[in-house]
mmCIF file of C-alpha atoms in Angstrom:
data_model
loop_
_atom_site.group_PDB
_atom_site.id
_atom_site.type_symbol
_atom_site.label_atom_id
_atom_site.label_comp_id
_atom_site.label_asym_id
_atom_site.label_seq_id
_atom_site.Cartn_x
_atom_site.Cartn_y
_atom_site.Cartn_z
ATOM 1 C CA UNK A 400 -10.682 4.796 -30.126
ATOM 2 C CA UNK A 401 -7.452 2.944 -27.925
ATOM 3 C CA UNK A 402 -8.035 3.095 -24.081
ATOM 4 C CA UNK A 403 -6.484 5.418 -21.810
ATOM 5 C CA UNK A 404 -3.199 4.246 -20.329
ATOM 6 C CA UNK A 405 -0.985 5.537 -17.373
ATOM 7 C CA UNK A 406 2.803 5.107 -16.461
ATOM 8 C CA UNK A 407 3.438 3.069 -13.314
ATOM 9 C CA UNK A 408 5.845 1.263 -11.052
ATOM 10 C CA UNK A 409 5.886 -1.662 -9.651
ATOM 11 C CA UNK A 410 7.748 -2.285 -6.478
ATOM 12 C CA UNK A 411 8.739 -5.222 -4.939
ATOM 13 C CA UNK A 412 8.577 -5.669 -0.926
ATOM 14 C CA UNK A 413 9.182 -8.449 1.595
ATOM 15 C CA UNK A 414 6.959 -9.280 4.827
ATOM 16 C CA UNK A 415 9.003 -9.645 7.752
ATOM 17 C CA UNK A 416 8.303 -9.846 11.629
ATOM 18 C CA UNK A 417 7.425 -6.996 13.300
ATOM 19 C CA UNK A 418 11.580 -7.005 14.724
ATOM 20 C CA UNK A 419 12.691 -7.170 10.828
ATOM 21 C CA UNK A 420 13.668 -10.747 11.012
ATOM 22 C CA UNK A 421 13.069 -12.913 8.172
ATOM 23 C CA UNK A 422 10.383 -15.162 8.559
ATOM 24 C CA UNK A 423 11.458 -19.070 8.085
ATOM 25 C CA UNK A 424 8.329 -20.425 6.226
ATOM 26 C CA UNK A 425 5.809 -19.037 4.350
ATOM 27 C CA UNK A 426 2.228 -17.101 5.354
ATOM 28 C CA UNK A 427 -0.646 -18.737 3.503
ATOM 29 C CA UNK A 428 -1.626 -15.501 1.703
ATOM 30 C CA UNK A 429 -4.429 -17.672 0.004
ATOM 31 C CA UNK A 430 -5.907 -18.570 2.951
ATOM 32 C CA UNK A 431 -5.571 -15.117 4.350
ATOM 33 C CA UNK A 432 -7.498 -13.277 1.466
ATOM 34 C CA UNK A 433 -10.313 -16.198 1.290
ATOM 35 C CA UNK A 434 -10.470 -15.362 4.576
ATOM 36 C CA UNK A 435 -10.988 -11.428 4.377
ATOM 37 C CA UNK A 436 -13.168 -11.973 1.193
ATOM 38 C CA UNK A 437 -15.835 -13.683 3.731
ATOM 39 C CA UNK A 438 -16.024 -10.601 6.018
ATOM 40 C CA UNK A 439 -17.951 -7.677 6.170
ATOM 41 C CA UNK A 440 -16.843 -4.201 4.974
ATOM 42 C CA UNK A 441 -17.625 -2.485 8.462
ATOM 43 C CA UNK A 442 -14.828 -5.735 9.251
ATOM 44 C CA UNK A 443 -12.357 -4.748 6.791
ATOM 45 C CA UNK A 444 -12.315 -0.846 7.956
ATOM 46 C CA UNK A 445 -9.340 0.621 9.883
ATOM 47 C CA UNK A 446 -8.608 4.141 10.856
ATOM 48 C CA UNK A 447 -4.915 4.808 10.013
ATOM 49 C CA UNK A 448 -2.892 8.084 9.546
ATOM 50 C CA UNK A 449 -6.673 10.352 10.119
ATOM 51 C CA UNK A 450 -8.449 8.306 7.547
ATOM 52 C CA UNK A 451 -10.481 5.320 7.394
ATOM 53 C CA UNK A 452 -8.762 2.602 5.207
ATOM 54 C CA UNK A 453 -10.637 -0.411 3.738
ATOM 55 C CA UNK A 454 -8.804 -4.161 2.527
ATOM 56 C CA UNK A 455 -10.585 -5.562 -0.133
ATOM 57 C CA UNK A 456 -10.075 -9.206 -1.663
ATOM 58 C CA UNK A 457 -10.329 -9.563 -4.926
ATOM 59 C CA UNK A 458 -10.319 -12.727 -7.370
ATOM 60 C CA UNK A 459 -8.758 -12.725 -10.678
ATOM 61 C CA UNK A 460 -6.864 -15.595 -12.657
ATOM 62 C CA UNK A 461 -7.910 -18.063 -9.995
ATOM 63 C CA UNK A 462 -6.505 -16.524 -6.544
ATOM 64 C CA UNK A 463 -6.630 -14.261 -4.426
ATOM 65 C CA UNK A 464 -4.922 -10.281 -4.716
ATOM 66 C CA UNK A 465 -5.629 -7.445 -2.058
ATOM 67 C CA UNK A 466 -6.883 -3.880 -2.895
ATOM 68 C CA UNK A 467 -6.556 -0.957 -0.205
ATOM 69 C CA UNK A 468 -8.855 2.042 -0.486
ATOM 70 C CA UNK A 469 -8.133 5.093 1.080
ATOM 71 C CA UNK A 470 -11.238 7.307 2.032
ATOM 72 C CA UNK A 471 -11.024 10.736 1.074
ATOM 73 C CA UNK A 472 -13.388 13.959 1.744
ATOM 74 C CA UNK A 473 -13.364 15.247 -1.919
ATOM 75 C CA UNK A 474 -13.897 11.523 -3.927
ATOM 76 C CA UNK A 475 -13.861 8.086 -2.460
ATOM 77 C CA UNK A 476 -12.769 4.909 -4.597
ATOM 78 C CA UNK A 477 -15.091 2.481 -2.361
ATOM 79 C CA UNK A 478 -19.084 2.445 -2.600
ATOM 80 C CA UNK A 479 -19.740 1.719 0.846
ATOM 81 C CA UNK A 480 -23.344 0.339 0.447
ATOM 82 C CA UNK A 481 -22.666 -1.867 -2.415
ATOM 83 C CA UNK A 482 -18.719 -2.834 -1.197
ATOM 84 C CA UNK A 483 -17.271 -1.939 -4.690
ATOM 85 C CA UNK A 484 -14.573 -0.030 -6.093
ATOM 86 C CA UNK A 485 -15.519 2.681 -8.188
ATOM 87 C CA UNK A 486 -13.802 2.639 -11.773
ATOM 88 C CA UNK A 487 -13.879 -1.090 -11.981
ATOM 89 C CA UNK A 488 -17.015 -2.712 -13.379
ATOM 90 C CA UNK A 489 -19.568 0.316 -11.773
ATOM 91 C CA UNK A 490 -18.363 3.633 -12.956
ATOM 92 C CA UNK A 491 -15.615 4.356 -15.157
ATOM 93 C CA UNK A 492 -16.228 7.989 -15.373
ATOM 94 C CA UNK A 493 -15.466 8.456 -11.560
ATOM 95 C CA UNK A 494 -11.839 7.194 -11.450
ATOM 96 C CA UNK A 495 -10.474 7.116 -8.464
ATOM 97 C CA UNK A 496 -6.824 8.084 -7.177
ATOM 98 C CA UNK A 497 -6.474 6.446 -3.462
ATOM 99 C CA UNK A 498 -6.470 2.063 -4.238
ATOM 100 C CA UNK A 499 -3.202 0.672 -4.026
ATOM 101 C CA UNK A 500 -3.009 -2.914 -5.461
ATOM 102 C CA UNK A 501 -1.493 -5.870 -4.103
ATOM 103 C CA UNK A 502 -0.206 -9.038 -5.218
ATOM 104 C CA UNK A 503 0.960 -11.629 -2.521
ATOM 105 C CA UNK A 504 3.458 -13.980 -4.489
ATOM 106 C CA UNK A 505 2.379 -17.765 -3.414
ATOM 107 C CA UNK A 506 4.870 -19.985 -1.736
ATOM 108 C CA UNK A 507 6.670 -16.521 -0.913
ATOM 109 C CA UNK A 508 6.637 -13.723 1.848
ATOM 110 C CA UNK A 509 7.184 -11.030 -0.727
ATOM 111 C CA UNK A 510 4.759 -8.927 -2.967
ATOM 112 C CA UNK A 511 4.522 -6.599 -5.356
ATOM 113 C CA UNK A 512 2.622 -3.514 -5.192
ATOM 114 C CA UNK A 513 1.326 -0.792 -7.523
ATOM 115 C CA UNK A 514 -0.114 2.751 -6.291
ATOM 116 C CA UNK A 515 -3.445 4.020 -7.941
ATOM 117 C CA UNK A 516 -1.601 7.404 -7.816
ATOM 118 C CA UNK A 517 0.678 9.749 -5.790
ATOM 119 C CA UNK A 518 -2.632 9.531 -3.489
ATOM 120 C CA UNK A 519 -2.945 5.918 -2.794
ATOM 121 C CA UNK A 520 -1.868 4.206 0.619
ATOM 122 C CA UNK A 521 1.681 3.160 1.040
ATOM 123 C CA UNK A 522 3.293 0.089 1.832
ATOM 124 C CA UNK A 523 3.591 1.731 5.711
ATOM 125 C CA UNK A 524 -0.083 1.914 5.466
ATOM 126 C CA UNK A 525 -0.619 -1.855 4.357
ATOM 127 C CA UNK A 526 1.727 -3.232 7.008
ATOM 128 C CA UNK A 527 -0.440 -0.908 9.363
ATOM 129 C CA UNK A 528 -3.739 -2.238 7.993
ATOM 130 C CA UNK A 529 -2.524 -5.759 8.264
ATOM 131 C CA UNK A 530 -1.548 -5.377 11.711
ATOM 132 C CA UNK A 531 -4.658 -3.762 12.809
ATOM 133 C CA UNK A 532 -6.648 -6.296 10.986
ATOM 134 C CA UNK A 533 -5.070 -8.938 13.120
ATOM 135 C CA UNK A 534 -5.115 -11.819 11.270
ATOM 136 C CA UNK A 535 -1.897 -13.370 11.599
ATOM 137 C CA UNK A 536 -0.648 -14.569 15.523
ATOM 138 C CA UNK A 537 2.121 -11.470 15.502
ATOM 139 C CA UNK A 538 2.776 -8.168 14.102
ATOM 140 C CA UNK A 539 4.585 -7.764 10.721
ATOM 141 C CA UNK A 540 6.979 -4.926 8.911
ATOM 142 C CA UNK A 541 6.843 -4.713 5.375
ATOM 143 C CA UNK A 542 10.166 -3.797 3.713
ATOM 144 C CA UNK A 543 11.683 -2.703 0.470
ATOM 145 C CA UNK A 544 13.287 -5.394 -1.702
ATOM 146 C CA UNK A 545 17.062 -4.248 -2.638
ATOM 147 C CA UNK A 546 18.583 -5.270 -5.770
ATOM 148 C CA UNK A 547 20.079 -8.455 -5.224
ATOM 149 C CA UNK A 548 23.781 -7.087 -6.584
ATOM 150 C CA UNK A 549 23.816 -4.200 -3.863
ATOM 151 C CA UNK A 550 23.037 -6.514 -1.520
ATOM 152 C CA UNK A 551 26.074 -8.430 -2.400
ATOM 153 C CA UNK A 552 28.259 -4.981 -2.455
ATOM 154 C CA UNK A 553 27.174 -4.426 0.903
ATOM 155 C CA UNK A 554 28.095 -7.954 2.542
ATOM 156 C CA UNK A 555 31.526 -8.303 0.503
ATOM 157 C CA UNK A 556 32.732 -4.629 1.380
ATOM 158 C CA UNK A 557 35.740 -4.711 3.818
ATOM 159 C CA UNK A 558 34.610 -1.499 5.706
ATOM 160 C CA UNK A 559 32.604 1.716 5.117
ATOM 161 C CA UNK A 560 33.599 5.296 5.946
ATOM 162 C CA UNK A 561 30.509 7.161 6.149
ATOM 163 C CA UNK A 562 26.591 6.572 6.302
ATOM 164 C CA UNK A 563 23.731 8.690 5.727
ATOM 165 C CA UNK A 564 20.338 7.701 7.140
ATOM 166 C CA UNK A 565 16.799 9.478 7.314
ATOM 167 C CA UNK A 566 14.248 7.688 9.959
ATOM 168 C CA UNK A 567 10.772 8.074 9.830
ATOM 169 C CA UNK A 568 8.674 10.409 12.384
ATOM 170 C CA UNK A 569 6.961 6.949 13.497
ATOM 171 C CA UNK A 570 9.986 5.260 14.193
ATOM 172 C CA UNK A 571 9.025 2.304 15.739
ATOM 173 C CA UNK A 572 9.493 1.431 19.143
ATOM 174 C CA UNK A 573 10.340 -2.363 18.373
ATOM 175 C CA UNK A 574 13.097 -2.080 16.085
ATOM 176 C CA UNK A 575 15.035 0.218 18.530
ATOM 177 C CA UNK A 576 17.991 -2.726 18.862
ATOM 178 C CA UNK A 577 18.399 -3.334 14.989
ATOM 179 C CA UNK A 578 21.274 -0.848 15.058
ATOM 180 C CA UNK A 579 22.847 1.575 17.126
ATOM 181 C CA UNK A 580 21.590 4.438 14.281
ATOM 182 C CA UNK A 581 18.219 3.230 14.830
ATOM 183 C CA UNK A 582 18.471 3.196 18.647
ATOM 184 C CA UNK A 583 20.298 6.844 18.988
ATOM 185 C CA UNK A 584 17.077 7.796 16.357
ATOM 186 C CA UNK A 585 14.892 6.387 18.855
ATOM 187 C CA UNK A 586 16.098 8.136 21.830
ATOM 188 C CA UNK A 587 16.046 11.416 20.129
ATOM 189 C CA UNK A 588 12.351 11.018 18.867
ATOM 190 C CA UNK A 589 11.512 10.047 22.638
ATOM 191 C CA UNK A 590 13.202 13.426 23.781
ATOM 192 C CA UNK A 591 11.852 16.057 21.159
ATOM 193 C CA UNK A 592 8.273 13.954 20.087
ATOM 194 C CA UNK A 593 7.526 12.565 16.412
ATOM 195 C CA UNK A 594 9.928 14.540 14.006
ATOM 196 C CA UNK A 595 12.037 13.237 11.165
ATOM 197 C CA UNK A 596 15.324 12.095 12.068
ATOM 198 C CA UNK A 597 18.735 12.367 9.856
ATOM 199 C CA UNK A 598 22.009 11.045 10.980
ATOM 200 C CA UNK A 599 25.087 10.782 9.240
ATOM 201 C CA UNK A 600 28.227 9.157 10.382
ATOM 202 C CA UNK A 601 31.987 9.622 9.243
ATOM 203 C CA UNK A 602 35.128 7.878 10.992
ATOM 204 C CA UNK A 603 38.394 8.257 10.779
ATOM 205 C CA UNK A 604 40.728 5.924 8.498
ATOM 206 C CA UNK A 605 40.886 3.588 11.129
ATOM 207 C CA UNK A 606 40.278 -0.141 10.120
ATOM 208 C CA UNK A 607 38.540 -0.769 13.587
ATOM 209 C CA UNK A 608 36.049 1.915 13.147
ATOM 210 C CA UNK A 609 34.993 1.222 9.917
ATOM 211 C CA UNK A 610 34.859 -2.472 10.469
ATOM 212 C CA UNK A 611 32.098 -1.258 13.107
ATOM 213 C CA UNK A 612 30.383 1.547 10.422
ATOM 214 C CA UNK A 613 30.120 -1.147 8.125
ATOM 215 C CA UNK A 614 28.337 -3.693 10.491
ATOM 216 C CA UNK A 615 25.950 -0.835 11.052
ATOM 217 C CA UNK A 616 25.615 -0.267 7.676
ATOM 218 C CA UNK A 617 24.874 -4.069 7.200
ATOM 219 C CA UNK A 618 22.161 -4.056 9.830
ATOM 220 C CA UNK A 619 20.527 -0.971 8.189
ATOM 221 C CA UNK A 620 20.264 -3.194 4.948
ATOM 222 C CA UNK A 621 19.045 -6.243 6.709
ATOM 223 C CA UNK A 622 16.181 -4.665 8.639
ATOM 224 C CA UNK A 623 15.647 -1.616 6.074
ATOM 225 C CA UNK A 624 13.771 0.035 8.491
ATOM 226 C CA UNK A 625 14.870 3.969 6.839
ATOM 227 C CA UNK A 626 13.277 6.334 5.057
ATOM 228 C CA UNK A 627 16.864 6.879 3.079
ATOM 229 C CA UNK A 628 19.935 5.786 3.315
ATOM 230 C CA UNK A 629 23.468 6.210 2.076
ATOM 231 C CA UNK A 630 26.861 4.612 2.293
ATOM 232 C CA UNK A 631 30.143 5.032 1.479
ATOM 233 C CA UNK A 632 31.943 1.616 1.105
ATOM 234 C CA UNK A 633 35.700 0.364 1.323
ATOM 235 C CA UNK A 634 36.325 -3.103 -0.794
ATOM 236 C CA UNK A 635 39.612 -4.776 -2.148
ATOM 237 C CA UNK A 636 40.334 -5.874 -5.960
ATOM 238 C CA UNK A 637 41.783 -8.265 -7.334
ATOM 239 C CA UNK A 638 45.424 -6.163 -7.434
ATOM 240 C CA UNK A 639 44.849 -5.405 -3.528
ATOM 241 C CA UNK A 640 43.938 -1.755 -4.235
ATOM 242 C CA UNK A 641 41.481 -0.407 -2.293
ATOM 243 C CA UNK A 642 38.279 1.116 -3.834
ATOM 244 C CA UNK A 643 35.197 3.543 -2.846
ATOM 245 C CA UNK A 644 31.869 2.595 -4.143
ATOM 246 C CA UNK A 645 28.785 5.214 -2.987
ATOM 247 C CA UNK A 646 25.596 2.940 -2.404
ATOM 248 C CA UNK A 647 22.294 4.718 -2.509
ATOM 249 C CA UNK A 648 20.202 2.023 -1.060
ATOM 250 C CA UNK A 649 16.641 3.331 -2.162
ATOM 251 C CA UNK A 650 18.061 4.247 -5.216
ATOM 252 C CA UNK A 651 18.850 0.360 -5.482
ATOM 253 C CA UNK A 652 15.115 -1.072 -4.678
ATOM 254 C CA UNK A 653 13.802 -3.666 -7.133
ATOM 255 C CA UNK A 654 11.375 -1.932 -9.486
ATOM 256 C CA UNK A 655 9.808 -2.012 -12.836
ATOM 257 C CA UNK A 656 8.249 0.209 -14.833
ATOM 258 C CA UNK A 657 4.881 -0.377 -16.251
ATOM 259 C CA UNK A 658 2.048 1.129 -18.598
ATOM 260 C CA UNK A 659 -1.499 0.629 -16.922
ATOM 261 C CA UNK A 660 -4.620 0.001 -19.024
ATOM 262 C CA UNK A 661 -7.176 2.524 -17.317
ATOM 263 C CA UNK A 662 -10.021 2.073 -19.580
ATOM 264 C CA UNK A 663 -10.266 -0.261 -22.557
ATOM 265 C CA UNK A 664 -11.424 1.029 -26.406
ATOM 266 C CA UNK A 665 -15.344 0.799 -25.294
ATOM 267 C CA UNK A 666 -14.394 3.010 -22.276
ATOM 268 C CA UNK A 667 -15.195 0.282 -19.502
ATOM 269 C CA UNK A 668 -12.718 0.284 -16.589
ATOM 270 C CA UNK A 669 -9.838 -2.398 -16.741
ATOM 271 C CA UNK A 670 -7.424 -0.728 -14.389
ATOM 272 C CA UNK A 671 -7.589 -3.276 -11.440
ATOM 273 C CA UNK A 672 -6.770 -6.275 -13.999
ATOM 274 C CA UNK A 673 -4.782 -4.201 -15.973
ATOM 275 C CA UNK A 674 -2.479 -3.214 -12.468
ATOM 276 C CA UNK A 675 -2.439 -7.319 -11.459
ATOM 277 C CA UNK A 676 -1.191 -8.145 -15.094
ATOM 278 C CA UNK A 677 1.603 -5.577 -14.717
ATOM 279 C CA UNK A 678 2.814 -7.271 -11.173
ATOM 280 C CA UNK A 679 2.692 -10.565 -13.233
ATOM 281 C CA UNK A 680 4.807 -9.270 -16.152
ATOM 282 C CA UNK A 681 7.200 -7.564 -13.717
ATOM 283 C CA UNK A 682 7.442 -10.718 -11.577
ATOM 284 C CA UNK A 683 8.611 -12.941 -14.777
ATOM 285 C CA UNK A 684 11.132 -10.262 -15.453
ATOM 286 C CA UNK A 685 12.696 -10.054 -11.985
ATOM 287 C CA UNK A 686 12.766 -13.519 -11.398
ATOM 288 C CA UNK A 687 16.481 -13.740 -12.069
ATOM 289 C CA UNK A 688 17.011 -11.032 -9.232
ATOM 290 C CA UNK A 689 14.906 -12.685 -6.646
ATOM 291 C CA UNK A 690 15.230 -16.412 -6.458
ATOM 292 C CA UNK A 691 12.401 -16.132 -4.270
ATOM 293 C CA UNK A 692 9.793 -15.272 -6.634
ATOM 294 C CA UNK A 693 7.764 -18.394 -7.897
ATOM 295 C CA UNK A 694 6.109 -17.301 -11.544
ATOM 296 C CA UNK A 695 2.621 -16.945 -10.522
ATOM 297 C CA UNK A 696 0.380 -16.052 -13.704
ATOM 298 C CA UNK A 697 -1.658 -19.261 -14.623
ATOM 299 C CA UNK A 698 0.913 -21.669 -13.613
ATOM 300 C CA UNK A 699 -0.141 -21.395 -10.027
ATOM 301 C CA UNK A 700 -2.566 -24.267 -8.801
ATOM 302 C CA UNK A 701 -4.713 -23.140 -5.945
ATOM 303 C CA UNK A 702 -4.540 -26.156 -3.979
ATOM 304 C CA UNK A 703 -0.698 -25.972 -4.159
ATOM 305 C CA UNK A 704 -0.845 -22.149 -2.910
ATOM 306 C CA UNK A 705 -3.278 -23.298 0.046
ATOM 307 C CA UNK A 706 -0.670 -26.180 1.424
ATOM 308 C CA UNK A 707 2.363 -23.949 1.356
ATOM 309 C CA UNK A 708 3.598 -23.910 5.043
ATOM 310 C CA UNK A 709 4.117 -21.058 7.098
ATOM 311 C CA UNK A 710 5.811 -19.355 9.975
ATOM 312 C CA UNK A 711 3.267 -17.246 11.488
ATOM 313 C CA UNK A 712 -0.485 -19.037 11.615
ATOM 314 C CA UNK A 713 -3.971 -17.570 11.105
ATOM 315 C CA UNK A 714 -5.664 -16.379 14.167
ATOM 316 C CA UNK A 715 -8.442 -18.990 14.980
ATOM 317 C CA UNK A 716 -11.649 -16.638 14.419
ATOM 318 C CA UNK A 717 -14.742 -17.778 13.700
ATOM 319 C CA UNK A 718 -16.050 -17.059 10.403
ATOM 320 C CA UNK A 719 -18.494 -14.220 9.553
ATOM 321 C CA UNK A 720 -21.894 -15.357 10.441
ATOM 322 C CA UNK A 721 -24.477 -15.875 7.581
ATOM 323 C CA UNK A 722 -28.144 -15.948 7.652
ATOM 324 C CA UNK A 723 -30.316 -18.381 7.496
ATOM 325 C CA UNK A 724 -31.059 -18.546 3.388
ATOM 326 C CA UNK A 725 -28.720 -15.593 2.561
ATOM 327 C CA UNK A 726 -26.035 -16.310 -0.043
ATOM 328 C CA UNK A 727 -22.676 -17.589 1.399
ATOM 329 C CA UNK A 728 -20.845 -15.190 -0.502
ATOM 330 C CA UNK A 729 -22.886 -12.179 1.062
ATOM 331 C CA UNK A 730 -21.424 -12.300 4.855
ATOM 332 C CA UNK A 731 -23.234 -9.985 7.298
ATOM 333 C CA UNK A 732 -21.937 -8.465 10.332
ATOM 334 C CA UNK A 733 -21.710 -11.172 13.270
#
């Protein structure tokens, strides 16, 4: 009997400062995840968007990965007593639907992510969990990676004549300076409340106004703090003719389709390993589109990952206390 499989999508993101600026150096994700692996399950719990969420470091193929689980009333993916994910090695007959699998690519500030299902925690929840966990010396945001060819179109355009953008209801105060559009949305939410704001700007066929609008489009592309964004760009071809092209930012996010194996032929769950392997394959396939991405597979030497420089430092915190005589892999709450 063949194992069960399902369709999935791997999405790529970049971790940036809370103001949307890229970090100059790289976060040491392996050191961070190793530290998290020593924390108790209660230390790894954070209340986000009305629900408890737990992060869990997961060691596979010589390096650490992160699993993010969301508690649901009807079924939970996490055995709080054993600190085990249901539907890994413990209970393949009780499939979870609210776990997200994350692979932080060593020596980069990029990550690959795949949802356990549509009910799994989104990337915004991952950013909130990292910020609440306070293991870095400042807050971060996580933005989608847009296809390099689309970014080239945005930055090589001569002007723009239309932009449409939708901001999330929880549009953060910290990015209001990123663009005039973000500031306008913030001001509206300040007066109305936490509502989703959609803005559309059109400009007359004036070179100055169109160049100004292009700057707004480029600011949006740089910070990527939006739910949806669309622009009508103007470029000049080799013959000097004006050409208009529509660009949908989110339809051009860098993603990859994959098949995730849920159970093997014997019915044993292999979902976690299969999801991480799918991210590895996507990284290999997208290396040409994302120069920052390095092959991680079995070629990564863990000592090299641990020596990577970083712009953010891990907060200097005492390690979780270990009771005398207890196993070092079994941290207790301080």
